[in-house]
Amino acid sequence: KAQSAQAQITVDITMADDKWTDCVNNLKGVILDMCGVLYDSGEGGGFPIEGSVEAVKRLKASDLQVRFCTNETQATREKFVAKLRRMGFEIDITEVFSPAPAVVAVLKERGLRPHLLVHDDVVQEFDSVDKNNPNCVVIGDAADYFSYQNMNAAFRVLIGLKKPVLFSMGRGRYYKETDGLKLDVGVYMKALEYACDLEAEVVGKPAPMFFEGVLTDMGIQPHEVIMIGDDLMNDVGGAQQCGMKGLQVRTGKYRPSDERHPTVTADGYVDNLAGAVDAILKHRGQ
Amino acid sequence: KAQSAQAQITVDITMADDKWTDCVNNLKGVILDMCGVLYDSGEGGGFPIEGSVEAVKRLKASDLQVRFCTNETQATREKFVAKLRRMGFEIDITEVFSPAPAVVAVLKERGLRPHLLVHDDVVQEFDSVDKNNPNCVVIGDAADYFSYQNMNAAFRVLIGLKKPVLFSMGRGRYYKETDGLKLDVGVYMKALEYACDLEAEVVGKPAPMFFEGVLTDMGIQPHEVIMIGDDLMNDVGGAQQCGMKGLQVRTGKYRPSDERHPTVTADGYVDNLAGAVDAILKHRGQ
């Protein structure tokens, strides 16, 4: 009897730790967040998180489809991918989904002319869009460009419109750079929402439309996909709302309190991407 | 019969226009907002709104008590009053209620040490407060000091606290300067609230405690007081929540859509302070 109780306890612990791997047998694709999962950003562009370069290589060599999904809006997608390749990651631009091309598509579809409150290095993504006499505002992670003057300029465009439209490339609260936490675009989105008494349209994670674009590209169903990210709300919560599984890595902006969040619980928590990939491939016998 | 219908219509129109003067006979005190009522701010400190200097003089010569209530936090109360006196207003510093002295009192009472995100010119108001090893953040209308760097610094203090406390000196959305609308402290308060998932404690209008301090100073009851302001939410709505009457002037940040606001309706709308004072004193036979 004592022995059976012992066995029971062992099983429970194993299940609590590895419950998320239950879905791994049906898995056909993996979506990876980038900053905080692949690398830590910071001075000089940042550096890879230990084991991540190898983990991406192993994933891409497996039978799983791999896509990268970022709310990064401080550089064009071209420059961003080039940076990651310099860090050693085998990533192709066609595998990367970011908000700027998505919002450009929406602007063109709706005939909207944006006033941009974005980082100088991402402006180029909007080259093909008419920006004269703006009838909406697009906000991205402008970082140091979030000056009082630039915020006022965006505000005045919005408050002057009969029906103000604000697009936000993401709704993140903060991210981690090598020298500390930094405020993300969501914070300034909330500021303009309050100033103008409106609700922004979010393009990027966790907007379902954004994730659905990635699923369509892979041609597979949500329950066949796992999302791995360091952001509980935008990566994990967003993926789960689309019917995917969501894993949180304990790197990047992860904080221990995330594991006690009142409304969002990840399907699993793993120390880092290398650990997640190791568990996935081991479970699939690869 | 035709004559009586005509008379009825006239009465209705009069009532709609002057309904607020019903309370004027019982009036014992008037609270005046400052920016947008007395003067328009702008380059060089701004300039008086037509008729306001004379209107303040007439009010103070009457049997009514007069107090000034501002969310101004871009200067010390001393410098602010000096500026208004240079414009010609007869105002004494003891008649002016502003958020900085109020928040200093709260900080001392609760033994809190603030990190300040305020305009350089108001820092002096906090000279008597211990600011080492901060355990709360105080935010004011920092204007150009609302840089990304300063916002990050305030955010990092808050996110590093076990129980983060944020005091906001007002919750205004925007105000009008001579060169256009400008974002007010409430917008940046909302930004930090979202970043840290907390609710700020507002000191200043429309916080009931702030208005109650003015009533106590006058030693009269809310129903004996009328508040005159250009801000529908913070002046009019705040005063009404304390049981006072609230008049909105059509100067400063007033916008015609204020008169169709879904939740807050002023007790009366007047073209400017001169018009309001004229109606009040005329109704009281002065």
XYZ file of C-alpha atoms in Angstrom, chain B residues 12-257:
246
model
C -39.465 77.801 -21.047
C -36.684 79.432 -22.989
C -35.745 81.596 -20.037
C -35.673 78.592 -17.744
C -33.476 76.604 -20.072
C -30.964 79.426 -20.284
C -30.919 80.564 -16.691
C -31.934 77.475 -14.725
C -28.640 77.469 -12.882
C -29.275 80.905 -11.408
C -32.028 79.310 -9.277
C -29.342 78.388 -6.754
C -27.758 81.810 -6.726
C -29.889 83.236 -3.908
C -28.510 80.672 -1.440
C -24.969 81.052 -2.719
C -22.205 81.760 -0.213
C -19.103 80.885 -2.194
C -17.643 80.506 -5.671
C -14.735 78.292 -6.687
C -12.946 79.278 -9.861
C -10.822 77.077 -12.048
C -7.882 79.092 -13.340
C -6.401 78.020 -16.701
C -9.039 78.400 -19.419
C -11.299 80.484 -17.150
C -9.061 83.323 -15.964
C -6.396 83.079 -18.651
C -5.178 81.088 -21.638
C -1.763 79.585 -21.105
C 0.906 79.722 -23.767
C 4.212 81.277 -24.669
C 5.442 83.779 -22.113
C 2.911 82.512 -19.571
C -0.251 83.287 -21.512
C -2.738 86.162 -21.239
C -6.019 86.952 -19.465
C -9.333 85.985 -21.042
C -11.352 89.098 -21.888
C -13.314 90.411 -18.914
C -11.856 87.939 -16.406
C -9.676 90.382 -14.445
C -12.684 92.646 -13.891
C -14.973 89.671 -13.144
C -12.672 88.426 -10.345
C -12.531 91.937 -8.926
C -16.352 92.191 -8.895
C -16.724 88.745 -7.270
C -14.257 89.574 -4.527
C -15.984 92.900 -3.855
C -19.283 91.028 -3.361
C -20.471 89.211 -0.236
C -19.441 85.841 -1.744
C -16.364 83.901 -0.688
C -13.972 83.212 -3.568
C -11.393 80.462 -3.894
C -9.227 79.325 -6.807
C -8.785 75.661 -7.529
C -6.259 74.478 -10.098
C -4.563 71.293 -11.201
C -1.615 73.399 -12.352
C 1.620 71.572 -11.602
C 4.051 73.261 -13.968
C 5.184 75.797 -11.376
C 5.251 76.291 -7.624
C 2.125 77.893 -6.225
C 4.190 81.020 -5.442
C 5.393 81.479 -9.012
C 2.000 80.619 -10.427
C 0.204 83.231 -8.325
C 2.894 85.797 -9.137
C 2.261 85.186 -12.842
C -1.470 85.772 -12.425
C -0.889 88.926 -10.412
C 1.300 90.229 -13.243
C -1.682 89.630 -15.548
C -3.716 91.899 -13.281
C -5.636 89.367 -11.155
C -6.101 90.208 -7.467
C -5.266 86.799 -6.069
C -3.645 85.891 -2.786
C -1.674 82.656 -2.418
C -3.863 81.563 0.511
C -6.897 81.550 -1.796
C -5.299 79.110 -4.266
C -5.611 75.317 -3.943
C -3.282 73.187 -6.061
C -2.297 69.497 -5.988
C 1.390 69.723 -5.011
C 0.884 70.925 -1.412
C -1.961 68.400 -1.073
C 0.179 65.470 -2.202
C 3.061 66.588 0.036
C 0.675 66.401 3.010
C -0.415 62.879 2.027
C 3.195 61.697 1.545
C 4.199 62.940 5.002
C 1.108 61.455 6.634
C 1.819 58.031 5.128
C 5.612 58.167 5.421
C 6.098 57.751 1.655
C 9.242 58.737 -0.257
C 8.426 59.787 -3.830
C 10.185 59.378 -7.132
C 9.068 62.529 -8.965
C 7.912 62.615 -12.580
C 7.025 66.291 -12.615
C 7.918 69.539 -14.310
C 11.304 70.897 -13.203
C 9.652 74.113 -12.054
C 7.465 72.342 -9.458
C 10.206 70.183 -7.885
C 10.781 72.868 -5.256
C 7.356 72.154 -3.722
C 8.782 68.787 -2.649
C 11.880 70.208 -0.948
C 10.676 69.163 2.496
C 10.025 65.539 1.486
C 12.540 62.675 1.765
C 13.121 61.335 -1.745
C 15.792 58.698 -1.000
C 15.117 55.071 -1.835
C 11.661 55.883 -3.237
C 8.625 53.732 -2.388
C 6.070 55.522 -4.558
C 5.837 57.686 -7.677
C 4.273 61.145 -7.970
C 3.309 62.274 -11.446
C 2.338 65.800 -12.472
C 1.934 67.721 -15.686
C 5.567 67.252 -16.675
C 4.987 68.378 -20.285
C 8.313 68.176 -22.155
C 9.728 66.180 -19.224
C 7.426 63.299 -20.297
C 10.285 61.768 -22.270
C 10.551 58.030 -22.910
C 13.562 57.982 -20.598
C 11.716 59.681 -17.718
C 8.670 57.452 -18.190
C 10.891 54.357 -18.050
C 12.553 55.610 -14.863
C 9.167 56.062 -13.144
C 7.975 52.701 -14.464
C 11.040 50.892 -13.117
C 10.492 52.321 -9.641
C 6.858 51.162 -9.660
C 7.487 47.692 -11.114
C 10.229 47.134 -8.535
C 7.901 47.771 -5.589
C 6.039 44.967 -3.873
C 2.997 47.205 -3.530
C 3.386 49.980 -6.105
C 1.748 53.336 -5.283
C 1.233 56.014 -7.921
C -0.071 59.497 -7.083
C -1.315 61.584 -9.979
C -1.761 65.326 -9.607
C -4.969 65.452 -11.612
C -6.416 63.169 -14.271
C -6.987 65.659 -17.090
C -6.791 64.516 -20.705
C -5.568 67.682 -22.382
C -5.512 71.433 -22.068
C -5.321 74.305 -24.479
C -2.307 76.505 -24.971
C -2.069 79.368 -27.431
C -0.411 77.062 -29.975
C -2.883 74.187 -29.630
C -4.109 71.333 -27.429
C -1.555 69.569 -25.236
C -1.678 66.246 -23.415
C -2.264 66.491 -19.680
C -1.074 64.366 -16.769
C -4.059 61.968 -16.867
C -2.836 60.524 -20.153
C 0.526 59.573 -18.673
C -1.168 58.376 -15.488
C -3.184 55.936 -17.629
C 0.014 54.843 -19.371
C 1.711 53.923 -16.073
C -1.490 52.355 -14.723
C -1.546 50.006 -17.709
C 2.194 49.309 -17.610
C 2.066 48.270 -13.946
C -1.525 47.007 -13.743
C -2.449 49.384 -10.923
C -4.828 52.239 -10.188
C -3.399 55.658 -9.415
C -4.529 57.752 -6.469
C -5.607 61.104 -7.871
C -4.776 64.212 -5.857
C -6.348 67.368 -7.290
C -9.576 67.805 -9.235
C -11.863 65.808 -9.568
C -10.917 63.952 -6.348
C -13.646 64.652 -3.754
C -11.004 65.039 -0.996
C -9.474 67.942 -2.902
C -12.769 69.840 -3.248
C -13.659 69.052 0.362
C -10.437 70.740 1.474
C -11.607 73.941 -0.233
C -15.089 73.699 1.331
C -13.568 73.216 4.785
C -11.387 76.281 4.239
C -14.490 78.325 3.369
C -16.515 76.820 6.214
C -19.658 76.433 4.097
C -21.789 73.592 2.711
C -21.486 72.144 -0.830
C -24.989 73.291 -1.852
C -23.954 76.874 -1.048
C -21.113 76.774 -3.572
C -20.822 76.992 -7.334
C -17.751 75.833 -9.263
C -16.905 77.541 -12.557
C -14.560 75.743 -14.950
C -13.773 74.953 -18.565
C -13.272 71.216 -17.946
C -16.533 69.275 -18.001
C -15.208 66.185 -16.211
C -12.740 67.609 -13.710
C -14.361 70.934 -12.800
C -18.083 70.458 -13.411
C -18.408 66.698 -12.839
C -16.053 66.735 -9.851
C -17.926 69.611 -8.173
C -21.310 67.988 -8.814
C -20.135 64.740 -7.216
C -19.437 66.734 -4.053
C -22.924 68.288 -4.069
C -21.900 71.638 -5.546
C -23.273 73.226 -8.691
C -21.022 73.214 -11.730
C -20.964 75.828 -14.483
C -18.998 75.378 -17.683
C -17.541 78.384 -19.473
C -17.221 78.320 -23.253
C -13.560 79.346 -23.078
C -10.295 77.388 -22.640
C -10.577 73.733 -23.573
C -14.383 73.905 -23.942
C -15.669 72.100 -27.036
C -19.274 72.301 -28.294
C -19.602 68.505 -27.949
